[in-house]
Coordinates of N, CA and C and ligand atoms in Angstrom, one line a residue:
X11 N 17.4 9.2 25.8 CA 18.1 8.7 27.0 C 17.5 7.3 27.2
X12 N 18.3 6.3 27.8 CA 17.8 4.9 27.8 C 17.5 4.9 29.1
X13 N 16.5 3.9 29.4 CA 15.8 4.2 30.8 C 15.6 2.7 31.3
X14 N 16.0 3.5 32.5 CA 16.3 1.7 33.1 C 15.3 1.2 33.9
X15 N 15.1 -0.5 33.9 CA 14.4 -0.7 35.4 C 15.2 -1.8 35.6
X16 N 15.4 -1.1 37.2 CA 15.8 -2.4 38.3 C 15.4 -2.4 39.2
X17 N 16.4 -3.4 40.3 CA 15.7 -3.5 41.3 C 15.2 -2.9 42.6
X18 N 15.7 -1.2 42.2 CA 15.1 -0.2 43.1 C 13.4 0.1 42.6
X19 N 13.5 0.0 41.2 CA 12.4 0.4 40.7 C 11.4 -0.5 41.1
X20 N 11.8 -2.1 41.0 CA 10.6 -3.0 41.3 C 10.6 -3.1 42.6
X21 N 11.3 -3.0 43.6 CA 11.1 -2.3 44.7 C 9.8 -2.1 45.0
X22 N 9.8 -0.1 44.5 CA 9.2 0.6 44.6 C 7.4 -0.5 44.1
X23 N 7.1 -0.9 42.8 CA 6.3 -1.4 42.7 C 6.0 -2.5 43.7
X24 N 6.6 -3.3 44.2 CA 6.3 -4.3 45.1 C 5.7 -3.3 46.2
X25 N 5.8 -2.4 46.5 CA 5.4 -1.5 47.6 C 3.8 -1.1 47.2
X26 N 4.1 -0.5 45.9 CA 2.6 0.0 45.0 C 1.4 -1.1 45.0
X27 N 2.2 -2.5 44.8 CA 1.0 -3.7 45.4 C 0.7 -3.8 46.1
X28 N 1.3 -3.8 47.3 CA 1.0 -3.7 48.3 C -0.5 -2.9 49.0
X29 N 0.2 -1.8 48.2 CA -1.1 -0.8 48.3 C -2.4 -1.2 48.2
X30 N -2.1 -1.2 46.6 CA -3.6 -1.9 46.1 C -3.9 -2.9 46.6
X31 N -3.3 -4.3 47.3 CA -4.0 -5.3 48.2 C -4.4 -4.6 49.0
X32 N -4.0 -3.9 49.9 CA -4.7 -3.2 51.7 C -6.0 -2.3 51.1
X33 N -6.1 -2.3 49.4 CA -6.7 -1.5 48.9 C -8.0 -1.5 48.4
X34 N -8.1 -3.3 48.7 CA -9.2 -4.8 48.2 C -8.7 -4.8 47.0
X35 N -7.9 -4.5 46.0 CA -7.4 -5.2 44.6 C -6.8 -7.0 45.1
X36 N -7.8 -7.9 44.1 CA -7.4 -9.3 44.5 C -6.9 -9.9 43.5
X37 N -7.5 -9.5 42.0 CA -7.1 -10.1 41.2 C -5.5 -10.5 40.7
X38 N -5.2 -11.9 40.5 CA -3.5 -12.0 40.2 C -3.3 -11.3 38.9
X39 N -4.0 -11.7 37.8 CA -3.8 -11.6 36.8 C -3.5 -9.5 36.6
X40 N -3.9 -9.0 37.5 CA -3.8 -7.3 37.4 C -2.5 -7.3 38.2
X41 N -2.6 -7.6 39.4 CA -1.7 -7.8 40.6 C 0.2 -8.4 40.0
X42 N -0.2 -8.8 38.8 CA 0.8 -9.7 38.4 C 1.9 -8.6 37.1
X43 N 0.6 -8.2 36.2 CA 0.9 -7.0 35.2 C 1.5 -6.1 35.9
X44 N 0.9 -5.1 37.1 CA 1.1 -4.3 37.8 C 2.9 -4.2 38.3
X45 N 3.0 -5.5 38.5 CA 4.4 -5.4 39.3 C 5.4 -5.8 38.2
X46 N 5.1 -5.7 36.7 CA 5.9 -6.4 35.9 C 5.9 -4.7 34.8
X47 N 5.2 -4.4 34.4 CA 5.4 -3.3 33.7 C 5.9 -1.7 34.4
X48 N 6.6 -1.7 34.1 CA 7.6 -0.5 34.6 C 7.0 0.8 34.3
X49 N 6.5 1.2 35.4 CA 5.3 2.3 35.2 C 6.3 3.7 34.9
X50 N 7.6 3.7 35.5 CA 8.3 4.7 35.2 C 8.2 5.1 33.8
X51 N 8.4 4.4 32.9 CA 8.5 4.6 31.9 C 7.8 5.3 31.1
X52 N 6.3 5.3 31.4 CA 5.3 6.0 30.9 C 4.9 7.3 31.5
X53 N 6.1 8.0 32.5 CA 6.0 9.1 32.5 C 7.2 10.2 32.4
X54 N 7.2 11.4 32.3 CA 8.8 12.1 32.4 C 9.2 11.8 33.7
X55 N 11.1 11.4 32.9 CA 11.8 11.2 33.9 C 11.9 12.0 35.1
X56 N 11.4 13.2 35.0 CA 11.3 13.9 36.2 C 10.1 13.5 37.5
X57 N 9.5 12.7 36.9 CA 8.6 12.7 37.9 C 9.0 11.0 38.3
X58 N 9.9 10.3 37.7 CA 10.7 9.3 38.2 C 10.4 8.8 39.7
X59 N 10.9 9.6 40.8 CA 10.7 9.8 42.6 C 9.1 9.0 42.8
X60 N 8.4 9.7 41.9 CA 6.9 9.8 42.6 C 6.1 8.3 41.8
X61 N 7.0 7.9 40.6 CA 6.1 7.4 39.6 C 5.3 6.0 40.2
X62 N 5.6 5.6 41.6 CA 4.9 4.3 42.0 C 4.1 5.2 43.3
X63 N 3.8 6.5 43.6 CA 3.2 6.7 44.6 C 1.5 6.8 43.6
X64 N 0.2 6.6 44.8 CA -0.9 6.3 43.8 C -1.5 8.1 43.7
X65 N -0.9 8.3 42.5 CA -1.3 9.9 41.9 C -1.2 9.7 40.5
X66 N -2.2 10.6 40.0 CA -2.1 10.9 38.6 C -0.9 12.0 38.1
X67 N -0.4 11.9 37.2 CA 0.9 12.9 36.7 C 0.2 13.6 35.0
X68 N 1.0 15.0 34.6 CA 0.8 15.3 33.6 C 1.7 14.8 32.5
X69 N 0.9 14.2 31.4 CA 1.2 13.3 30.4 C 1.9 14.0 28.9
X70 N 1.1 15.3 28.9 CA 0.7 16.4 27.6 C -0.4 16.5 27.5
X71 N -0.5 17.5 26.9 CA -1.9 17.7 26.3 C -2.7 18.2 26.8
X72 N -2.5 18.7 28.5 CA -3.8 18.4 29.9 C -4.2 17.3 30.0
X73 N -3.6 16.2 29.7 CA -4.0 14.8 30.2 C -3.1 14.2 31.2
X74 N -3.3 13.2 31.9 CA -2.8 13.0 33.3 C -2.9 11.1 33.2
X75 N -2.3 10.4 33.3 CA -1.8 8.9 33.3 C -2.9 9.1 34.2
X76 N -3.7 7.8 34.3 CA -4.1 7.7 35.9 C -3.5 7.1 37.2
X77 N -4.4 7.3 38.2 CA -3.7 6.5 39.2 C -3.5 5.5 39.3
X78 N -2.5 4.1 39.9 CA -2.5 3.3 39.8 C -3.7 2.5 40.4
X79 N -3.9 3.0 41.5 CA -5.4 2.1 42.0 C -6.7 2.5 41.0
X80 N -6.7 3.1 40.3 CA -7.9 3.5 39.4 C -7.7 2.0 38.7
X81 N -6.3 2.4 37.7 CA -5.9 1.2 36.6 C -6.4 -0.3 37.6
X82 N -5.8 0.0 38.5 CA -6.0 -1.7 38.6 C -7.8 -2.1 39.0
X83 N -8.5 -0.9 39.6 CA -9.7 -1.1 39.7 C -11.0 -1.3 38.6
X84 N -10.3 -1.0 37.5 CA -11.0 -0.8 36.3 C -10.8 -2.2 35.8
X85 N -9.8 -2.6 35.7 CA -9.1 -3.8 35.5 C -9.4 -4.8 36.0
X86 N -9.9 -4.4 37.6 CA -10.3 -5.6 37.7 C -12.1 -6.2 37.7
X87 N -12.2 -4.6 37.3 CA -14.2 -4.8 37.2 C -13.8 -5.1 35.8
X88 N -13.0 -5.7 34.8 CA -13.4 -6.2 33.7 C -13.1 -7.6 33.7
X89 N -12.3 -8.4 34.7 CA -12.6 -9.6 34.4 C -12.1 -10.4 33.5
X90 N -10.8 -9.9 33.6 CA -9.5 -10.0 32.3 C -9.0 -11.9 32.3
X91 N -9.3 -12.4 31.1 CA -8.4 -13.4 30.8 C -7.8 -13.5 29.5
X92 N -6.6 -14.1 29.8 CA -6.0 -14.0 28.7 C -6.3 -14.3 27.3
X93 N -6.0 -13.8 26.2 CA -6.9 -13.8 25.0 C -8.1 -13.4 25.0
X94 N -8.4 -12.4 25.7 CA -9.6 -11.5 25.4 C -9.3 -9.8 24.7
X95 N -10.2 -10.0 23.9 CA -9.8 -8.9 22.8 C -10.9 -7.7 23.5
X96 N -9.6 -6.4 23.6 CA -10.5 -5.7 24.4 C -9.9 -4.5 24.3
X97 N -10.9 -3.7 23.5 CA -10.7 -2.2 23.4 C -10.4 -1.1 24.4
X98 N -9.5 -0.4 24.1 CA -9.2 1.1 25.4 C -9.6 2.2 24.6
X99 N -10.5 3.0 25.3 CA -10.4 4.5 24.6 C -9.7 5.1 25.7
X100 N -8.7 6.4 25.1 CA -8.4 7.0 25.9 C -6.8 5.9 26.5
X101 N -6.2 6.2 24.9 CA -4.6 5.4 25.3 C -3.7 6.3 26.3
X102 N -3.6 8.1 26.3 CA -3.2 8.9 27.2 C -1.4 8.2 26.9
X103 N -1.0 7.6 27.8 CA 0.7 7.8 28.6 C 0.8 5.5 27.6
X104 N -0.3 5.2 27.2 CA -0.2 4.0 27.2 C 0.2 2.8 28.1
X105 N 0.1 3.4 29.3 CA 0.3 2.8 30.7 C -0.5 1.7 31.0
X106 N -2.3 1.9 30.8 CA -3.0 1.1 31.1 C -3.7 -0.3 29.9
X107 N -3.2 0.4 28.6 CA -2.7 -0.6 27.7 C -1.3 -1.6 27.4
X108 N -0.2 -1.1 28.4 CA 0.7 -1.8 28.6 C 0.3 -3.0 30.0
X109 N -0.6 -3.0 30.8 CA -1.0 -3.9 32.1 C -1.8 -5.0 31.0
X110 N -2.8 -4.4 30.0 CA -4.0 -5.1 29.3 C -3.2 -6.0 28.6
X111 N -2.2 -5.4 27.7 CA -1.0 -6.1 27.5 C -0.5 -7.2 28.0
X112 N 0.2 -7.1 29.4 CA 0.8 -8.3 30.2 C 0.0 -9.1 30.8
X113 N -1.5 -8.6 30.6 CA -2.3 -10.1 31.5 C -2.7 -11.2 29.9
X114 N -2.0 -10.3 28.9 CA -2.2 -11.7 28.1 C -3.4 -11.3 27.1
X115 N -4.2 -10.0 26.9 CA -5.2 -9.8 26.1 C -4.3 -9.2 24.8
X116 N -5.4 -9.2 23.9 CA -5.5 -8.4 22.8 C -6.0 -7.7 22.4
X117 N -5.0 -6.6 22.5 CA -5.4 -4.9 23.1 C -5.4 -4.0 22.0
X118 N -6.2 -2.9 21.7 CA -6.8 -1.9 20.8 C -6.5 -0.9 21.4
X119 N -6.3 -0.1 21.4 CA -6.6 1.1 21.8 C -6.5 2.8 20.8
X120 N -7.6 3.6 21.4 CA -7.5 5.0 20.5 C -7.6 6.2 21.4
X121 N -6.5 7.2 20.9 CA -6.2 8.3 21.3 C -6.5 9.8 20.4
X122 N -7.3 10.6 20.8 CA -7.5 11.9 20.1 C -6.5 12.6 19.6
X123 N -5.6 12.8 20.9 CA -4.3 13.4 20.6 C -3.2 12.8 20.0
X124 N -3.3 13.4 18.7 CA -1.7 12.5 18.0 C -0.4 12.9 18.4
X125 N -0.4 13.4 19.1 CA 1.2 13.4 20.1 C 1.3 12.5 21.1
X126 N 0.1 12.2 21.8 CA 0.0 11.4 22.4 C 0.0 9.9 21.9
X127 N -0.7 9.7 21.1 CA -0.9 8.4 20.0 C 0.7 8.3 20.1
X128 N 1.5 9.1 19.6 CA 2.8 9.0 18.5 C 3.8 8.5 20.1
X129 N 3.2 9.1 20.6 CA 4.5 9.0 22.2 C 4.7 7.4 22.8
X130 N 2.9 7.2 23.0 CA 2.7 6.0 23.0 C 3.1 5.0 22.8
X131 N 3.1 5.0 21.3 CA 3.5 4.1 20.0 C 4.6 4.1 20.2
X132 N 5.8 4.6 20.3 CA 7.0 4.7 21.0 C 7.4 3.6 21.9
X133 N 6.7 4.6 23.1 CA 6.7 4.2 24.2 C 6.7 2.0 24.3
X134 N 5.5 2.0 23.8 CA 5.3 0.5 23.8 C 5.6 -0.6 22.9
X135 N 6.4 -0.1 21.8 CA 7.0 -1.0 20.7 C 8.2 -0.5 21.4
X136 N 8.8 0.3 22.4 CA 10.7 0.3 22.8 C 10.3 -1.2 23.6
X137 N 9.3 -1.3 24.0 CA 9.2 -2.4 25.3 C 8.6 -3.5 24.8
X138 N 8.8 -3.8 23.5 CA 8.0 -4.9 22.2 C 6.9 -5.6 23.0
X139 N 5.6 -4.4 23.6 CA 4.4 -4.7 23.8 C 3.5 -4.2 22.6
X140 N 3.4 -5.6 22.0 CA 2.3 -5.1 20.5 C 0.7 -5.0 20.8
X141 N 0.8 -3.7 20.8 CA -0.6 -3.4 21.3 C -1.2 -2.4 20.0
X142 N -2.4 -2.4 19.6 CA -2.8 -1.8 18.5 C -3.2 -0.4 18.3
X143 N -2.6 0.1 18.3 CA -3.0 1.8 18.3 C -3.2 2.4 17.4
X144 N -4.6 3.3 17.5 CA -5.1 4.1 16.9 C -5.3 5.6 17.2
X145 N -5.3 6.4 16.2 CA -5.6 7.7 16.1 C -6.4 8.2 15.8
X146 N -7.5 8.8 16.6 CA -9.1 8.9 16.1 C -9.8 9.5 17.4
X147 N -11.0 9.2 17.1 CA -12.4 9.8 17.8 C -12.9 8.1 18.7
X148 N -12.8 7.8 20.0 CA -12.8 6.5 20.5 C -14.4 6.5 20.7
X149 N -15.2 7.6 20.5 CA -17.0 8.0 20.4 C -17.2 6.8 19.7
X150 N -16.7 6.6 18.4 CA -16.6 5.4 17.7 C -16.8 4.2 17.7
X151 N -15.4 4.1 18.6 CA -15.2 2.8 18.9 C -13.8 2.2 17.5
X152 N -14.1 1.3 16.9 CA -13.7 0.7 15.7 C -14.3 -0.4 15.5
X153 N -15.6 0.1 14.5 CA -16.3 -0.8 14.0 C -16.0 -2.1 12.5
X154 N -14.9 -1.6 12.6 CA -13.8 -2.7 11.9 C -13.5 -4.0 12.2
X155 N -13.3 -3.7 13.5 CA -12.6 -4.6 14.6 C -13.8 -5.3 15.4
X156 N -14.8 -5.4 15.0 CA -15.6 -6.0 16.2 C -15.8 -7.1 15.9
X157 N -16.4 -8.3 17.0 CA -17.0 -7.7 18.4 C -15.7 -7.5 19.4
X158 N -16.0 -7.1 20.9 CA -14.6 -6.7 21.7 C -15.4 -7.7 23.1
X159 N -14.3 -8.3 23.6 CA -14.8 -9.0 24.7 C -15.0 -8.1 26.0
X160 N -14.1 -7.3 26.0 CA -14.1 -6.1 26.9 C -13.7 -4.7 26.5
X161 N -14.1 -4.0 27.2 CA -13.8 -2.5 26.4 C -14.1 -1.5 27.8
X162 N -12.8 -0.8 27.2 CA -12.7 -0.2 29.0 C -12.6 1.7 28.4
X163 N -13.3 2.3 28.8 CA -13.0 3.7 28.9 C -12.3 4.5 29.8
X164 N -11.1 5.5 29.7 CA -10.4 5.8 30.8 C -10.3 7.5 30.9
X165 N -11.5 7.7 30.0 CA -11.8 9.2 30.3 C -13.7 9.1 31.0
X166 N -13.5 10.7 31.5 CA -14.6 10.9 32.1 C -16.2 11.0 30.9
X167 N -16.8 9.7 31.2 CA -18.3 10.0 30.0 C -19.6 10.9 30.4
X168 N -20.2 11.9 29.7 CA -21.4 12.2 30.7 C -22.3 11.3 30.2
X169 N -21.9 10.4 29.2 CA -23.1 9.5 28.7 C -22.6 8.2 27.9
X170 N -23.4 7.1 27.8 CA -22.7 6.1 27.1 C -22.3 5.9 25.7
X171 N -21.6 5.9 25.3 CA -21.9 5.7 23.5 C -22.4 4.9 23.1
X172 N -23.1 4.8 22.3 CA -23.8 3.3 21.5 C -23.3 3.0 21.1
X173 N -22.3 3.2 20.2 CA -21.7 2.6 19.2 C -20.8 1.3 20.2
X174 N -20.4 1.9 21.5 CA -19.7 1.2 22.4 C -20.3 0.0 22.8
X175 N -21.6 0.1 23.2 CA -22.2 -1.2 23.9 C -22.3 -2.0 22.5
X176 N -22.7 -1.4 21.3 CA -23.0 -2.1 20.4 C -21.8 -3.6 20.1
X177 N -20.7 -2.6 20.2 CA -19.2 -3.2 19.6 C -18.8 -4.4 20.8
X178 N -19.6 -4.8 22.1 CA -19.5 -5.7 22.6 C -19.9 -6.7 22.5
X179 N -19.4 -7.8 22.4 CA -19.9 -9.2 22.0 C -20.9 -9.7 23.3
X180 N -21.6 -10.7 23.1 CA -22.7 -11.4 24.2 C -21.6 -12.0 25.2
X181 N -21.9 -11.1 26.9 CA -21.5 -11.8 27.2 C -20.0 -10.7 28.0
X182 N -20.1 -9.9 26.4 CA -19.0 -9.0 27.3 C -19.1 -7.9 28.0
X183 N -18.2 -7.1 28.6 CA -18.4 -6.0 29.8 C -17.6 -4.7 29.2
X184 N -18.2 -3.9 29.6 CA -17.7 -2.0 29.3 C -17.6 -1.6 30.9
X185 N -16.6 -0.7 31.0 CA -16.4 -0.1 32.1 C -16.4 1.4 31.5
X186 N -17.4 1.9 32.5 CA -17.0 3.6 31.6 C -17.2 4.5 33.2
X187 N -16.3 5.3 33.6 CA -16.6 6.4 34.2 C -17.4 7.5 34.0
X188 N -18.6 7.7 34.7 CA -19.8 8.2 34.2 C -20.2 9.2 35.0
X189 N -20.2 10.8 34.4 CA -20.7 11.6 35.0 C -20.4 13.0 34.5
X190 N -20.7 14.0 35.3 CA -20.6 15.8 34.8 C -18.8 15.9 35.6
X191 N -19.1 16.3 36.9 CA -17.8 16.9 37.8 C -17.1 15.6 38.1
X192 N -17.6 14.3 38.9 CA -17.2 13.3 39.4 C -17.7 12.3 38.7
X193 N -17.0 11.2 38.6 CA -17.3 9.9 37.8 C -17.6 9.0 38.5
X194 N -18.8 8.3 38.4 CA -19.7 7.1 38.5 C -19.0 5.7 38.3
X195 N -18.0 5.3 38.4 CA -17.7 4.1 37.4 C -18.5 3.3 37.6
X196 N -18.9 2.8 36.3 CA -20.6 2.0 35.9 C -19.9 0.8 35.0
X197 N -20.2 -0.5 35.1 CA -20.2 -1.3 34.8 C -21.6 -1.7 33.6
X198 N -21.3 -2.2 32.4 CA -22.1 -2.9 31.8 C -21.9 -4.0 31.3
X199 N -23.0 -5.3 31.5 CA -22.7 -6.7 31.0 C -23.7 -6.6 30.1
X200 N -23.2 -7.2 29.0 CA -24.1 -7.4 28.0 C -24.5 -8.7 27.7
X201 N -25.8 -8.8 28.3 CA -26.9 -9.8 28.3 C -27.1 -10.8 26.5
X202 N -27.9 -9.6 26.0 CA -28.2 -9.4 24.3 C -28.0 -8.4 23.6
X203 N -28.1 -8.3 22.5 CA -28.1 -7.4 21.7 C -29.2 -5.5 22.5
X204 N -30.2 -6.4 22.8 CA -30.8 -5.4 23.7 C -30.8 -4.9 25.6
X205 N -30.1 -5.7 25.8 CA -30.4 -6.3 27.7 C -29.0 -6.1 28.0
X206 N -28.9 -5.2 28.9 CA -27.6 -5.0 29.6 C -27.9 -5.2 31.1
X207 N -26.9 -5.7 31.9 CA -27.0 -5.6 33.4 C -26.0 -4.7 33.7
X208 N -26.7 -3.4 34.4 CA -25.5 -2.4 35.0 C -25.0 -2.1 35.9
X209 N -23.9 -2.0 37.2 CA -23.4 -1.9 38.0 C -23.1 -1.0 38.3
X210 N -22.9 -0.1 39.6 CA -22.4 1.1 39.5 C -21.3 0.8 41.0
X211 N -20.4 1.5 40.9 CA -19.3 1.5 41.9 C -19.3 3.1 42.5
X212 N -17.6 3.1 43.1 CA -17.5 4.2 43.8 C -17.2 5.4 42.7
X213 N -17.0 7.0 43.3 CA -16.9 8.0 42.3 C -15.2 8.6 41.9
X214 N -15.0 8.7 41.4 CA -13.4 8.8 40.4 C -13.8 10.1 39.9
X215 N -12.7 10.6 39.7 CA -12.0 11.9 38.9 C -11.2 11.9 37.7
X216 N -11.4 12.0 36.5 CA -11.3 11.4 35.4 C -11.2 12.8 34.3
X217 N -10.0 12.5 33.4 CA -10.2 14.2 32.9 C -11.2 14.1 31.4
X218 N -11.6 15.1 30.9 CA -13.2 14.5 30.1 C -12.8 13.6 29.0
X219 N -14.2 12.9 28.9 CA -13.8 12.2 27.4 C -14.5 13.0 26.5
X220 N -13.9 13.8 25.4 CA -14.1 14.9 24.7 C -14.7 14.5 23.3
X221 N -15.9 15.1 22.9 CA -16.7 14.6 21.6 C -15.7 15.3 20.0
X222 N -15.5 16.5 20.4 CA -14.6 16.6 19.3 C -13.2 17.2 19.2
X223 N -12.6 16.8 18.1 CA -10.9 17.4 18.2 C -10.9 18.8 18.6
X224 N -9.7 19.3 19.1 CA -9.3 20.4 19.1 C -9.0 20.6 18.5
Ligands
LIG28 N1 -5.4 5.2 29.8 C1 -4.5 6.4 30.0 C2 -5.2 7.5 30.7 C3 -5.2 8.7 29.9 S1 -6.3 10.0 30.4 C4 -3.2 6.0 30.6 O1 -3.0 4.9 31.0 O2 -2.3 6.9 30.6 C5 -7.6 9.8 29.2 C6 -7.2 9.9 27.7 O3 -8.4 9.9 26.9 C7 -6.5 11.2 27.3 O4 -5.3 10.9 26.8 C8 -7.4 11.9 26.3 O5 -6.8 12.6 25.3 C9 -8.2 10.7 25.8 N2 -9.5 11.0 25.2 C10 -10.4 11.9 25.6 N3 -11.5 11.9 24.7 C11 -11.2 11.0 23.8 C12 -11.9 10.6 22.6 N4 -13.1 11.1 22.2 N5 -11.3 9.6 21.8 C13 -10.1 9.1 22.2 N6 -9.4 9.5 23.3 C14 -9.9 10.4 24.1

């Protein structure tokens, strides 16, 4: 079925900004993505009605798109400019690699679930956002591809990966939601090779980021 956006839809998003400004979201460059990528899309059309209210929806798998104020909060603790090469683990609905997308970066991302991967992949070459998707273990990272100016995680971590901080260039930032039940979202700037500055924010609900396949 071909799926439309107009101007009921952007509408609805002009409303969803809204949000997020009364919400302290300041950044344009998120603020800008946000109201341009057609969030409907990235979920069943049945949940169409709801797709700009700020809730997480089921994607497959047990995995859940996040909420829009999450995306744009993560987004905006990374500090996004254009032509920054910046890994996602945890592609899910490819929603929050489609925003990384329209602020102009160059986007990575890996997903566990290959239905998900494959849905994605879809999903974001119908909308010729060329975004690099992979299929894999994101514990990783892709040590191929490095260094990453930014690298954002969008599942729940109880701990950091190394391989993660490693794959950051000097200078760049990791956002990872950090914790057991509730998530820490923790910020890391990387100083040097050894020296991080870490920040910690408010607590999020995040579904886990899982060490091995099913
Ligand atoms: N960024 C997504 C949110 C998806 S929820 C979006 O915009 O829709 C988190 C995703 O992380 C899920 O799809 C889950 O399958 C994935 N995930 C969990 N553990 C993972 C791992 N070890 N490697 C890669 N992806 C993982």
């Amino acid at each position: 079925m071909k799926k439309i956006d107009d101007f009921r839809h952007k509408g609805m998003r002009l409303k969803m900004i809204e949000n997020l400004k009364s919400r302290d979201i300041t950044d344009p460059n998120v603020l800008n993505a946000m109201l341009e990528v057609p969030r409907h899309f990235f979920l069943d059309s049945s949940f169409l009605q709801f797709a700009y209210e700020d809730n997480a929806f089921p994607i497959g798998n047990n995995q859940t798109i996040s909420h829009p104020y999450t995306v744009a909060f993560q987004s905006e603790l990374l500090d996004l400019k254009p032509g920054h090469k910046v890994l996602e683990i945890g592609t899910g609905s490819g929603y929050q690699a489609a925003i990384l997308f329209k602020i102009g970066c160059n986007v990575y991302s890996i997903e566990r679930f290959k239905g998900l991967y494959q849905k994605a992949k879809r999903q974001l070459s119908s909308l010729y956002y060329s975004v690099k998707l992979f299929h894999g273990d994101g514990y990783l990272g892709l040590p191929n591809e490095v260094p990453f100016d930014r690298i954002i995680v969008t599942a729940g971590a109880s701990y950091v990966p190394k391989p993660l901080l490693n794959q950051l260039s000097i200078g760049g930032i990791l956002v990872i939601p950090l914790g057991d039940e509730s998530h820490i979202m923790t910020v890391y700037i990387k100083k040097s090779n050894s020296d991080f500055k870490k920040i910690e924010y408010n607590d999020f609900k995040f579904v886990p980021f899982l060490r091995d396949k099913s």
